[in-house]
mmCIF file with all atom_site columns, C-alpha atoms in Angstrom:
data_model
loop_
_atom_site.group_PDB
_atom_site.id
_atom_site.type_symbol
_atom_site.label_atom_id
_atom_site.label_alt_id
_atom_site.label_comp_id
_atom_site.label_asym_id
_atom_site.label_entity_id
_atom_site.label_seq_id
_atom_site.pdbx_PDB_ins_code
_atom_site.Cartn_x
_atom_site.Cartn_y
_atom_site.Cartn_z
_atom_site.occupancy
_atom_site.B_iso_or_equiv
_atom_site.pdbx_formal_charge
_atom_site.auth_seq_id
_atom_site.auth_comp_id
_atom_site.auth_asym_id
_atom_site.auth_atom_id
_atom_site.pdbx_PDB_model_num
ATOM 1   C CA . GLY A 1 1   ? 179.744 128.898 -140.833 1.00 58.00 ? 8   GLY A CA 1
ATOM 2   C CA . GLN A 1 2   ? 179.192 130.034 -137.178 1.00 61.00 ? 9   GLN A CA 1
ATOM 3   C CA . GLN A 1 3   ? 175.484 130.706 -136.458 1.00 87.00 ? 10  GLN A CA 1
ATOM 4   C CA . VAL A 1 4   ? 173.401 131.569 -133.627 1.00 91.00 ? 11  VAL A CA 1
ATOM 5   C CA . MET A 1 5   ? 170.059 130.126 -133.483 1.00 93.00 ? 12  MET A CA 1
ATOM 6   C CA . GLN A 1 6   ? 166.103 131.367 -131.884 1.00 96.00 ? 13  GLN A CA 1
ATOM 7   C CA . ILE A 1 7   ? 163.380 130.048 -131.569 1.00 96.00 ? 14  ILE A CA 1
ATOM 8   C CA . PRO A 1 8   ? 160.375 130.797 -131.820 1.00 96.00 ? 15  PRO A CA 1
ATOM 9   C CA . GLN A 1 9   ? 160.476 133.367 -134.362 1.00 95.00 ? 16  GLN A CA 1
ATOM 10  C CA . TYR A 1 10  ? 157.377 134.615 -133.290 1.00 96.00 ? 17  TYR A CA 1
ATOM 11  C CA . GLN A 1 11  ? 155.572 134.178 -129.910 1.00 96.00 ? 18  GLN A CA 1
ATOM 12  C CA . HIS A 1 12  ? 151.565 134.967 -128.784 1.00 96.00 ? 19  HIS A CA 1
ATOM 13  C CA . VAL A 1 13  ? 150.514 134.610 -124.984 1.00 96.00 ? 20  VAL A CA 1
ATOM 14  C CA . GLN A 1 14  ? 147.481 136.238 -123.070 1.00 97.00 ? 21  GLN A CA 1
ATOM 15  C CA . GLU A 1 15  ? 149.054 138.993 -120.512 1.00 96.00 ? 22  GLU A CA 1
ATOM 16  C CA . GLY A 1 16  ? 149.921 137.216 -117.714 1.00 96.00 ? 23  GLY A CA 1
ATOM 17  C CA . GLU A 1 17  ? 150.438 133.795 -119.431 1.00 97.00 ? 24  GLU A CA 1
ATOM 18  C CA . ASP A 1 18  ? 154.490 132.615 -119.175 1.00 97.00 ? 25  ASP A CA 1
ATOM 19  C CA . PHE A 1 19  ? 157.325 132.714 -122.403 1.00 97.00 ? 26  PHE A CA 1
ATOM 20  C CA . THR A 1 20  ? 160.659 130.946 -123.215 1.00 98.00 ? 27  THR A CA 1
ATOM 21  C CA . THR A 1 21  ? 162.472 131.541 -125.991 1.00 98.00 ? 28  THR A CA 1
ATOM 22  C CA . TYR A 1 22  ? 165.521 129.777 -126.958 1.00 98.00 ? 29  TYR A CA 1
ATOM 23  C CA . CYS A 1 23  ? 168.961 130.134 -128.076 1.00 97.00 ? 30  CYS A CA 1
ATOM 24  C CA . ASN A 1 24  ? 171.686 127.522 -129.879 1.00 96.00 ? 31  ASN A CA 1
ATOM 25  C CA . SER A 1 25  ? 175.067 127.969 -130.802 1.00 94.00 ? 32  SER A CA 1
ATOM 26  C CA . SER A 1 26  ? 177.305 126.030 -133.630 1.00 89.00 ? 33  SER A CA 1
ATOM 27  C CA . THR A 1 27  ? 180.322 125.982 -131.443 1.00 90.00 ? 34  THR A CA 1
ATOM 28  C CA . THR A 1 28  ? 180.608 126.580 -127.683 1.00 92.00 ? 35  THR A CA 1
ATOM 29  C CA . LEU A 1 29  ? 180.639 130.626 -126.151 1.00 92.00 ? 36  LEU A CA 1
ATOM 30  C CA . SER A 1 30  ? 182.591 132.069 -123.889 1.00 91.00 ? 37  SER A CA 1
ATOM 31  C CA . ASN A 1 31  ? 179.406 134.298 -123.149 1.00 93.00 ? 38  ASN A CA 1
ATOM 32  C CA . ILE A 1 32  ? 176.220 134.943 -123.972 1.00 94.00 ? 39  ILE A CA 1
ATOM 33  C CA . GLN A 1 33  ? 174.322 137.829 -123.696 1.00 95.00 ? 40  GLN A CA 1
ATOM 34  C CA . TRP A 1 34  ? 170.617 138.427 -123.672 1.00 97.00 ? 41  TRP A CA 1
ATOM 35  C CA . TYR A 1 35  ? 169.547 141.817 -125.748 1.00 97.00 ? 42  TYR A CA 1
ATOM 36  C CA . LYS A 1 36  ? 165.650 143.649 -125.798 1.00 98.00 ? 43  LYS A CA 1
ATOM 37  C CA . GLN A 1 37  ? 164.161 145.645 -128.930 1.00 98.00 ? 44  GLN A CA 1
ATOM 38  C CA . ARG A 1 38  ? 161.008 147.606 -128.114 1.00 97.00 ? 45  ARG A CA 1
ATOM 39  C CA . PRO A 1 39  ? 159.452 148.261 -131.511 1.00 93.00 ? 46  PRO A CA 1
ATOM 40  C CA . GLY A 1 40  ? 160.609 151.388 -132.826 1.00 92.00 ? 47  GLY A CA 1
ATOM 41  C CA . GLY A 1 41  ? 163.647 150.797 -130.758 1.00 95.00 ? 48  GLY A CA 1
ATOM 42  C CA . HIS A 1 42  ? 167.310 149.731 -131.101 1.00 96.00 ? 49  HIS A CA 1
ATOM 43  C CA . PRO A 1 43  ? 168.686 146.753 -129.209 1.00 97.00 ? 50  PRO A CA 1
ATOM 44  C CA . VAL A 1 44  ? 169.336 147.031 -125.258 1.00 97.00 ? 51  VAL A CA 1
ATOM 45  C CA . PHE A 1 45  ? 171.277 144.973 -123.307 1.00 95.00 ? 52  PHE A CA 1
ATOM 46  C CA . LEU A 1 46  ? 169.902 142.772 -120.275 1.00 96.00 ? 53  LEU A CA 1
ATOM 47  C CA . ILE A 1 47  ? 172.593 140.315 -119.403 1.00 95.00 ? 54  ILE A CA 1
ATOM 48  C CA . GLN A 1 48  ? 175.533 138.368 -119.754 1.00 94.00 ? 55  GLN A CA 1
ATOM 49  C CA . LEU A 1 49  ? 176.194 134.939 -118.596 1.00 95.00 ? 56  LEU A CA 1
ATOM 50  C CA . VAL A 1 50  ? 179.384 133.575 -118.794 1.00 94.00 ? 57  VAL A CA 1
ATOM 51  C CA . LYS A 1 51  ? 179.445 130.092 -116.179 1.00 95.00 ? 58  LYS A CA 1
ATOM 52  C CA . SER A 1 52  ? 178.220 126.782 -117.727 1.00 96.00 ? 59  SER A CA 1
ATOM 53  C CA . GLY A 1 53  ? 174.969 126.192 -116.098 1.00 97.00 ? 60  GLY A CA 1
ATOM 54  C CA . GLU A 1 54  ? 174.574 129.586 -115.300 1.00 97.00 ? 61  GLU A CA 1
ATOM 55  C CA . VAL A 1 55  ? 171.213 130.899 -114.128 1.00 98.00 ? 62  VAL A CA 1
ATOM 56  C CA . LYS A 1 56  ? 170.435 134.311 -113.362 1.00 97.00 ? 63  LYS A CA 1
ATOM 57  C CA . LYS A 1 57  ? 167.260 136.462 -112.372 1.00 97.00 ? 64  LYS A CA 1
ATOM 58  C CA . GLN A 1 58  ? 165.975 140.104 -113.211 1.00 96.00 ? 65  GLN A CA 1
ATOM 59  C CA . LYS A 1 59  ? 162.400 140.414 -111.786 1.00 96.00 ? 66  LYS A CA 1
ATOM 60  C CA . ARG A 1 60  ? 160.609 138.172 -114.065 1.00 97.00 ? 67  ARG A CA 1
ATOM 61  C CA . LEU A 1 61  ? 163.011 136.989 -116.403 1.00 97.00 ? 68  LEU A CA 1
ATOM 62  C CA . THR A 1 62  ? 165.224 134.080 -115.583 1.00 98.00 ? 69  THR A CA 1
ATOM 63  C CA . PHE A 1 63  ? 168.252 133.118 -118.084 1.00 98.00 ? 70  PHE A CA 1
ATOM 64  C CA . GLN A 1 64  ? 170.214 130.045 -118.450 1.00 98.00 ? 71  GLN A CA 1
ATOM 65  C CA . PHE A 1 65  ? 173.361 128.982 -119.943 1.00 97.00 ? 72  PHE A CA 1
ATOM 66  C CA . GLY A 1 66  ? 173.717 125.954 -120.626 1.00 97.00 ? 73  GLY A CA 1
ATOM 67  C CA . GLU A 1 67  ? 176.587 123.309 -118.936 1.00 95.00 ? 74  GLU A CA 1
ATOM 68  C CA . ALA A 1 68  ? 177.992 122.810 -122.664 1.00 95.00 ? 75  ALA A CA 1
ATOM 69  C CA . LYS A 1 69  ? 178.394 126.339 -123.080 1.00 94.00 ? 76  LYS A CA 1
ATOM 70  C CA . LYS A 1 70  ? 176.460 126.335 -126.669 1.00 95.00 ? 77  LYS A CA 1
ATOM 71  C CA . ASN A 1 71  ? 172.976 126.882 -125.408 1.00 96.00 ? 78  ASN A CA 1
ATOM 72  C CA . SER A 1 72  ? 170.658 129.089 -123.413 1.00 98.00 ? 79  SER A CA 1
ATOM 73  C CA . SER A 1 73  ? 167.134 130.075 -122.640 1.00 98.00 ? 80  SER A CA 1
ATOM 74  C CA . LEU A 1 74  ? 164.836 133.742 -121.069 1.00 98.00 ? 81  LEU A CA 1
ATOM 75  C CA . HIS A 1 75  ? 162.189 132.802 -119.521 1.00 98.00 ? 82  HIS A CA 1
ATOM 76  C CA . ILE A 1 76  ? 159.444 135.531 -118.470 1.00 98.00 ? 83  ILE A CA 1
ATOM 77  C CA . THR A 1 77  ? 157.141 134.693 -115.756 1.00 98.00 ? 84  THR A CA 1
ATOM 78  C CA . ALA A 1 78  ? 153.596 136.368 -115.972 1.00 97.00 ? 85  ALA A CA 1
ATOM 79  C CA . THR A 1 79  ? 154.109 138.677 -119.045 1.00 97.00 ? 86  THR A CA 1
ATOM 80  C CA . GLN A 1 80  ? 152.794 142.206 -118.800 1.00 96.00 ? 87  GLN A CA 1
ATOM 81  C CA . THR A 1 81  ? 152.318 144.583 -121.895 1.00 95.00 ? 88  THR A CA 1
ATOM 82  C CA . THR A 1 82  ? 155.631 146.260 -121.030 1.00 96.00 ? 89  THR A CA 1
ATOM 83  C CA . ASP A 1 83  ? 157.179 142.940 -122.073 1.00 97.00 ? 90  ASP A CA 1
ATOM 84  C CA . VAL A 1 84  ? 156.389 143.431 -125.756 1.00 97.00 ? 91  VAL A CA 1
ATOM 85  C CA . GLY A 1 85  ? 159.436 143.600 -128.219 1.00 97.00 ? 92  GLY A CA 1
ATOM 86  C CA . THR A 1 86  ? 162.357 141.283 -130.013 1.00 98.00 ? 93  THR A CA 1
ATOM 87  C CA . TYR A 1 87  ? 164.643 138.906 -127.522 1.00 98.00 ? 94  TYR A CA 1
ATOM 88  C CA . PHE A 1 88  ? 167.880 138.311 -129.284 1.00 97.00 ? 95  PHE A CA 1
ATOM 89  C CA . CYS A 1 89  ? 170.912 136.130 -127.960 1.00 97.00 ? 96  CYS A CA 1
ATOM 90  C CA . ALA A 1 90  ? 173.972 136.981 -129.062 1.00 95.00 ? 97  ALA A CA 1
ATOM 91  C CA . GLY A 1 91  ? 177.460 135.779 -128.661 1.00 93.00 ? 98  GLY A CA 1
ATOM 92  C CA . PRO A 1 92  ? 181.117 136.097 -129.392 1.00 89.00 ? 99  PRO A CA 1
ATOM 93  C CA . LEU A 1 93  ? 182.400 134.284 -132.100 1.00 79.00 ? 100 LEU A CA 1
ATOM 94  C CA . ARG A 1 94  ? 185.947 133.622 -133.629 1.00 71.00 ? 101 ARG A CA 1
ATOM 95  C CA . ASP A 1 95  ? 188.082 137.078 -133.554 1.00 63.00 ? 102 ASP A CA 1
ATOM 96  C CA . ASP A 1 96  ? 185.346 138.443 -130.979 1.00 76.00 ? 103 ASP A CA 1
ATOM 97  C CA . LYS A 1 97  ? 182.819 139.549 -133.292 1.00 86.00 ? 104 LYS A CA 1
ATOM 98  C CA . ILE A 1 98  ? 178.939 139.357 -131.516 1.00 92.00 ? 105 ILE A CA 1
ATOM 99  C CA . ILE A 1 99  ? 177.065 137.470 -133.812 1.00 93.00 ? 106 ILE A CA 1
ATOM 100 C CA . PHE A 1 100 ? 173.160 137.840 -133.042 1.00 94.00 ? 107 PHE A CA 1
ATOM 101 C CA . GLY A 1 101 ? 170.218 135.703 -133.268 1.00 94.00 ? 108 GLY A CA 1
ATOM 102 C CA . LYS A 1 102 ? 167.175 136.627 -135.363 1.00 94.00 ? 109 LYS A CA 1
ATOM 103 C CA . GLY A 1 103 ? 165.272 137.343 -132.416 1.00 96.00 ? 110 GLY A CA 1
ATOM 104 C CA . THR A 1 104 ? 161.995 135.732 -131.200 1.00 97.00 ? 111 THR A CA 1
ATOM 105 C CA . ARG A 1 105 ? 159.044 138.256 -131.268 1.00 97.00 ? 112 ARG A CA 1
ATOM 106 C CA . LEU A 1 106 ? 156.886 138.068 -128.226 1.00 97.00 ? 113 LEU A CA 1
ATOM 107 C CA . HIS A 1 107 ? 153.417 139.753 -128.615 1.00 96.00 ? 114 HIS A CA 1
ATOM 108 C CA . ILE A 1 108 ? 151.133 139.931 -125.600 1.00 95.00 ? 115 ILE A CA 1
ATOM 109 C CA . LEU A 1 109 ? 147.334 139.872 -126.055 1.00 90.00 ? 116 LEU A CA 1
ATOM 110 C CA . PRO A 1 110 ? 145.671 141.765 -123.070 1.00 82.00 ? 117 PRO A CA 1
ATOM 111 C CA . GLY B 2 1   ? 177.504 162.296 -124.355 1.00 54.00 ? 8   GLY B CA 1
ATOM 112 C CA . ALA B 2 2   ? 175.632 159.802 -122.316 1.00 81.00 ? 9   ALA B CA 1
ATOM 113 C CA . GLY B 2 3   ? 175.077 157.310 -124.605 1.00 94.00 ? 10  GLY B CA 1
ATOM 114 C CA . VAL B 2 4   ? 175.880 156.318 -128.566 1.00 97.00 ? 11  VAL B CA 1
ATOM 115 C CA . SER B 2 5   ? 174.704 158.665 -131.585 1.00 97.00 ? 12  SER B CA 1
ATOM 116 C CA . GLN B 2 6   ? 174.055 157.986 -134.490 1.00 98.00 ? 13  GLN B CA 1
ATOM 117 C CA . SER B 2 7   ? 173.381 160.944 -137.772 1.00 97.00 ? 14  SER B CA 1
ATOM 118 C CA . PRO B 2 8   ? 171.477 161.124 -139.540 1.00 98.00 ? 15  PRO B CA 1
ATOM 119 C CA . ARG B 2 9   ? 168.634 159.192 -137.757 1.00 97.00 ? 16  ARG B CA 1
ATOM 120 C CA . TYR B 2 10  ? 166.923 159.083 -141.613 1.00 98.00 ? 17  TYR B CA 1
ATOM 121 C CA . LYS B 2 11  ? 168.499 158.856 -144.781 1.00 98.00 ? 18  LYS B CA 1
ATOM 122 C CA . VAL B 2 12  ? 166.609 159.189 -148.504 1.00 98.00 ? 19  VAL B CA 1
ATOM 123 C CA . ALA B 2 13  ? 169.256 158.192 -150.931 1.00 98.00 ? 20  ALA B CA 1
ATOM 124 C CA . LYS B 2 14  ? 169.052 157.969 -154.851 1.00 97.00 ? 21  LYS B CA 1
ATOM 125 C CA . ARG B 2 15  ? 170.003 154.496 -156.190 1.00 97.00 ? 22  ARG B CA 1
ATOM 126 C CA . GLY B 2 16  ? 173.740 155.717 -157.465 1.00 97.00 ? 23  GLY B CA 1
ATOM 127 C CA . GLN B 2 17  ? 174.349 158.223 -154.355 1.00 98.00 ? 24  GLN B CA 1
ATOM 128 C CA . ASP B 2 18  ? 177.448 157.854 -151.806 1.00 98.00 ? 25  ASP B CA 1
ATOM 129 C CA . VAL B 2 19  ? 176.101 158.283 -148.259 1.00 98.00 ? 26  VAL B CA 1
ATOM 130 C CA . ALA B 2 20  ? 177.779 158.107 -145.178 1.00 98.00 ? 27  ALA B CA 1
ATOM 131 C CA . LEU B 2 21  ? 176.514 157.989 -141.941 1.00 98.00 ? 28  LEU B CA 1
ATOM 132 C CA . ARG B 2 22  ? 178.011 158.972 -138.709 1.00 98.00 ? 29  ARG B CA 1
ATOM 133 C CA . CYS B 2 23  ? 178.347 157.131 -135.646 1.00 98.00 ? 30  CYS B CA 1
ATOM 134 C CA . ASP B 2 24  ? 179.540 158.786 -131.660 1.00 98.00 ? 31  ASP B CA 1
ATOM 135 C CA . PRO B 2 25  ? 180.547 156.203 -129.865 1.00 97.00 ? 32  PRO B CA 1
ATOM 136 C CA . ILE B 2 26  ? 180.350 156.469 -125.766 1.00 96.00 ? 33  ILE B CA 1
ATOM 137 C CA . SER B 2 27  ? 183.255 158.169 -124.385 1.00 93.00 ? 34  SER B CA 1
ATOM 138 C CA . GLY B 2 28  ? 185.798 156.059 -123.733 1.00 90.00 ? 35  GLY B CA 1
ATOM 139 C CA . HIS B 2 29  ? 184.718 152.502 -124.935 1.00 93.00 ? 36  HIS B CA 1
ATOM 140 C CA . VAL B 2 30  ? 187.203 151.139 -126.777 1.00 93.00 ? 37  VAL B CA 1
ATOM 141 C CA . SER B 2 31  ? 185.172 148.935 -129.307 1.00 94.00 ? 38  SER B CA 1
ATOM 142 C CA . LEU B 2 32  ? 182.909 149.744 -131.921 1.00 96.00 ? 39  LEU B CA 1
ATOM 143 C CA . PHE B 2 33  ? 180.825 147.407 -134.307 1.00 97.00 ? 40  PHE B CA 1
ATOM 144 C CA . TRP B 2 34  ? 178.515 147.775 -137.263 1.00 98.00 ? 41  TRP B CA 1
ATOM 145 C CA . TYR B 2 35  ? 175.802 146.255 -137.545 1.00 98.00 ? 42  TYR B CA 1
ATOM 146 C CA . GLN B 2 36  ? 172.852 146.157 -140.357 1.00 97.00 ? 43  GLN B CA 1
ATOM 147 C CA . GLN B 2 37  ? 169.029 145.363 -139.529 1.00 97.00 ? 44  GLN B CA 1
ATOM 148 C CA . ALA B 2 38  ? 166.787 144.728 -142.200 1.00 94.00 ? 45  ALA B CA 1
ATOM 149 C CA . LEU B 2 39  ? 162.900 145.154 -140.875 1.00 91.00 ? 46  LEU B CA 1
ATOM 150 C CA . GLY B 2 40  ? 162.275 141.959 -138.786 1.00 88.00 ? 47  GLY B CA 1
ATOM 151 C CA . GLN B 2 41  ? 165.398 140.586 -138.951 1.00 92.00 ? 48  GLN B CA 1
ATOM 152 C CA . GLY B 2 42  ? 168.288 140.719 -136.660 1.00 94.00 ? 49  GLY B CA 1
ATOM 153 C CA . PRO B 2 43  ? 171.562 143.067 -136.782 1.00 96.00 ? 50  PRO B CA 1
ATOM 154 C CA . GLU B 2 44  ? 173.900 141.345 -138.875 1.00 96.00 ? 51  GLU B CA 1
ATOM 155 C CA . PHE B 2 45  ? 177.223 142.035 -138.742 1.00 95.00 ? 52  PHE B CA 1
ATOM 156 C CA . LEU B 2 46  ? 179.059 144.438 -140.606 1.00 96.00 ? 53  LEU B CA 1
ATOM 157 C CA . THR B 2 47  ? 182.389 145.075 -139.280 1.00 96.00 ? 54  THR B CA 1
ATOM 158 C CA . TYR B 2 48  ? 184.200 146.182 -135.580 1.00 94.00 ? 55  TYR B CA 1
ATOM 159 C CA . PHE B 2 49  ? 187.209 147.914 -134.353 1.00 95.00 ? 56  PHE B CA 1
ATOM 160 C CA . GLN B 2 50  ? 189.262 148.172 -131.387 1.00 93.00 ? 57  GLN B CA 1
ATOM 161 C CA . ASN B 2 51  ? 190.048 151.553 -131.149 1.00 95.00 ? 58  ASN B CA 1
ATOM 162 C CA . GLU B 2 52  ? 191.427 152.778 -134.481 1.00 96.00 ? 59  GLU B CA 1
ATOM 163 C CA . ALA B 2 53  ? 192.216 149.020 -135.507 1.00 96.00 ? 60  ALA B CA 1
ATOM 164 C CA . GLN B 2 54  ? 189.720 147.314 -137.637 1.00 96.00 ? 61  GLN B CA 1
ATOM 165 C CA . LEU B 2 55  ? 189.752 144.017 -136.365 1.00 93.00 ? 62  LEU B CA 1
ATOM 166 C CA . ASP B 2 56  ? 187.291 141.916 -138.794 1.00 93.00 ? 63  ASP B CA 1
ATOM 167 C CA . LYS B 2 57  ? 185.684 143.496 -141.769 1.00 93.00 ? 64  LYS B CA 1
ATOM 168 C CA . SER B 2 58  ? 183.759 140.084 -142.924 1.00 92.00 ? 65  SER B CA 1
ATOM 169 C CA . GLY B 2 59  ? 180.331 141.385 -142.583 1.00 94.00 ? 66  GLY B CA 1
ATOM 170 C CA . LEU B 2 60  ? 180.668 144.449 -145.132 1.00 96.00 ? 67  LEU B CA 1
ATOM 171 C CA . PRO B 2 61  ? 178.597 143.089 -148.243 1.00 94.00 ? 68  PRO B CA 1
ATOM 172 C CA . SER B 2 62  ? 180.532 144.303 -150.401 1.00 94.00 ? 69  SER B CA 1
ATOM 173 C CA . ASP B 2 63  ? 183.222 146.550 -151.906 1.00 95.00 ? 70  ASP B CA 1
ATOM 174 C CA . ARG B 2 64  ? 180.954 149.565 -152.051 1.00 98.00 ? 71  ARG B CA 1
ATOM 175 C CA . PHE B 2 65  ? 180.729 149.563 -148.154 1.00 98.00 ? 72  PHE B CA 1
ATOM 176 C CA . PHE B 2 66  ? 183.566 150.915 -146.141 1.00 97.00 ? 73  PHE B CA 1
ATOM 177 C CA . ALA B 2 67  ? 184.398 151.950 -142.716 1.00 98.00 ? 74  ALA B CA 1
ATOM 178 C CA . GLU B 2 68  ? 186.919 153.934 -141.125 1.00 97.00 ? 75  GLU B CA 1
ATOM 179 C CA . ARG B 2 69  ? 188.065 155.261 -137.229 1.00 97.00 ? 76  ARG B CA 1
ATOM 180 C CA . PRO B 2 70  ? 190.392 156.834 -138.003 1.00 96.00 ? 77  PRO B CA 1
ATOM 181 C CA . GLU B 2 71  ? 191.392 158.340 -134.238 1.00 94.00 ? 78  GLU B CA 1
ATOM 182 C CA . GLY B 2 72  ? 189.991 155.698 -132.674 1.00 93.00 ? 79  GLY B CA 1
ATOM 183 C CA . SER B 2 73  ? 186.089 157.367 -131.548 1.00 95.00 ? 80  SER B CA 1
ATOM 184 C CA . VAL B 2 74  ? 183.848 158.332 -133.830 1.00 97.00 ? 81  VAL B CA 1
ATOM 185 C CA . SER B 2 75  ? 183.850 156.279 -137.055 1.00 98.00 ? 82  SER B CA 1
ATOM 186 C CA . THR B 2 76  ? 181.894 156.491 -140.176 1.00 98.00 ? 83  THR B CA 1
ATOM 187 C CA . LEU B 2 77  ? 180.150 153.617 -142.523 1.00 98.00 ? 84  LEU B CA 1
ATOM 188 C CA . LYS B 2 78  ? 180.286 155.008 -146.100 1.00 98.00 ? 85  LYS B CA 1
ATOM 189 C CA . ILE B 2 79  ? 178.187 153.197 -148.892 1.00 98.00 ? 86  ILE B CA 1
ATOM 190 C CA . GLN B 2 80  ? 179.451 154.046 -152.386 1.00 98.00 ? 87  GLN B CA 1
ATOM 191 C CA . ARG B 2 81  ? 176.461 153.551 -155.450 1.00 98.00 ? 88  ARG B CA 1
ATOM 192 C CA . THR B 2 82  ? 173.876 152.973 -153.153 1.00 98.00 ? 89  THR B CA 1
ATOM 193 C CA . GLN B 2 83  ? 171.374 149.962 -154.520 1.00 97.00 ? 90  GLN B CA 1
ATOM 194 C CA . GLN B 2 84  ? 167.893 149.386 -153.263 1.00 96.00 ? 91  GLN B CA 1
ATOM 195 C CA . GLU B 2 85  ? 168.871 146.133 -151.405 1.00 96.00 ? 92  GLU B CA 1
ATOM 196 C CA . ASP B 2 86  ? 170.876 148.562 -149.112 1.00 97.00 ? 93  ASP B CA 1
ATOM 197 C CA . SER B 2 87  ? 167.966 150.250 -147.502 1.00 97.00 ? 94  SER B CA 1
ATOM 198 C CA . ALA B 2 88  ? 167.799 149.297 -143.944 1.00 97.00 ? 95  ALA B CA 1
ATOM 199 C CA . VAL B 2 89  ? 168.538 150.559 -140.626 1.00 98.00 ? 96  VAL B CA 1
ATOM 200 C CA . TYR B 2 90  ? 172.236 150.652 -139.822 1.00 98.00 ? 97  TYR B CA 1
ATOM 201 C CA . LEU B 2 91  ? 172.721 150.111 -136.234 1.00 98.00 ? 98  LEU B CA 1
ATOM 202 C CA . CYS B 2 92  ? 175.951 151.237 -133.823 1.00 98.00 ? 99  CYS B CA 1
ATOM 203 C CA . ALA B 2 93  ? 177.323 149.691 -130.945 1.00 97.00 ? 100 ALA B CA 1
ATOM 204 C CA . SER B 2 94  ? 180.254 150.608 -128.605 1.00 96.00 ? 101 SER B CA 1
ATOM 205 C CA . SER B 2 95  ? 181.390 148.841 -125.796 1.00 92.00 ? 102 SER B CA 1
ATOM 206 C CA . LEU B 2 96  ? 184.118 148.721 -123.108 1.00 79.00 ? 103 LEU B CA 1
ATOM 207 C CA . LYS B 2 97  ? 185.389 145.194 -122.650 1.00 78.00 ? 104 LYS B CA 1
ATOM 208 C CA . ASP B 2 98  ? 185.844 143.931 -119.527 1.00 79.00 ? 105 ASP B CA 1
ATOM 209 C CA . ARG B 2 99  ? 187.146 140.211 -118.712 1.00 79.00 ? 106 ARG B CA 1
ATOM 210 C CA . PHE B 2 100 ? 184.010 138.206 -119.235 1.00 79.00 ? 107 PHE B CA 1
ATOM 211 C CA . GLY B 2 101 ? 183.711 139.991 -122.854 1.00 80.00 ? 108 GLY B CA 1
ATOM 212 C CA . GLU B 2 102 ? 181.942 142.645 -124.372 1.00 83.00 ? 109 GLU B CA 1
ATOM 213 C CA . LYS B 2 103 ? 178.583 144.113 -123.623 1.00 90.00 ? 110 LYS B CA 1
ATOM 214 C CA . LEU B 2 104 ? 177.180 146.274 -126.630 1.00 95.00 ? 111 LEU B CA 1
ATOM 215 C CA . PHE B 2 105 ? 175.803 149.924 -126.287 1.00 96.00 ? 112 PHE B CA 1
ATOM 216 C CA . PHE B 2 106 ? 173.624 150.915 -129.482 1.00 98.00 ? 113 PHE B CA 1
ATOM 217 C CA . GLY B 2 107 ? 172.838 154.032 -130.875 1.00 98.00 ? 114 GLY B CA 1
ATOM 218 C CA . SER B 2 108 ? 169.365 154.494 -131.909 1.00 97.00 ? 115 SER B CA 1
ATOM 219 C CA . GLY B 2 109 ? 170.234 153.394 -135.925 1.00 98.00 ? 116 GLY B CA 1
ATOM 220 C CA . THR B 2 110 ? 170.456 155.617 -138.913 1.00 98.00 ? 117 THR B CA 1
ATOM 221 C CA . GLN B 2 111 ? 167.312 154.459 -140.970 1.00 98.00 ? 118 GLN B CA 1
ATOM 222 C CA . LEU B 2 112 ? 168.725 154.776 -144.804 1.00 98.00 ? 119 LEU B CA 1
ATOM 223 C CA . SER B 2 113 ? 166.182 154.299 -147.799 1.00 98.00 ? 120 SER B CA 1
ATOM 224 C CA . VAL B 2 114 ? 167.265 154.104 -151.569 1.00 97.00 ? 121 VAL B CA 1
ATOM 225 C CA . LEU B 2 115 ? 165.257 154.971 -153.938 1.00 95.00 ? 122 LEU B CA 1
#
């Protein structure tokens, strides 16, 4: 079936190091979204990418959408303890239902 | 209200009991989604509505699960004869679709524990 896959499942980094999570879809997506879920919280919308090859930045976060619109990445520069949480990508599959990846859980070591 | 509201926040049910979970979306949001999230996993799609129309219910695990949104606003997810495997957080999200697609705004979820 149609899937959205993310790697890695977990990532431990020292505070100040960079972090990247990758997302792949089995089908071409009209857009891709990224969400962050803090421990004990609910997913919060971060950004939406629409165009092939699009790159967007939010402070230390850089989001990319692949040329084929089937993959995406989120890169965090110089991680801080406030970056702790699980990062999900999500995309609309047929009939506009939005499917989430399993997420990448980021742990920051002080 | 300012955000998506879900109630109850926590629900403990005995196996076999029926439960009803409520979602109040952001006013004016046309689309409403229900997801199930097991511990340490991503949100799994259950069903979604545009206004009162249930456009996709392919994610509902069994016929014990039923969702409705009769007036295109508040939605209820009902689980009949609950089983232990139904224990999870049930997330509701509403969305105002623009020309680029849906952006989901989640409620805090209902944590269901079936004993």
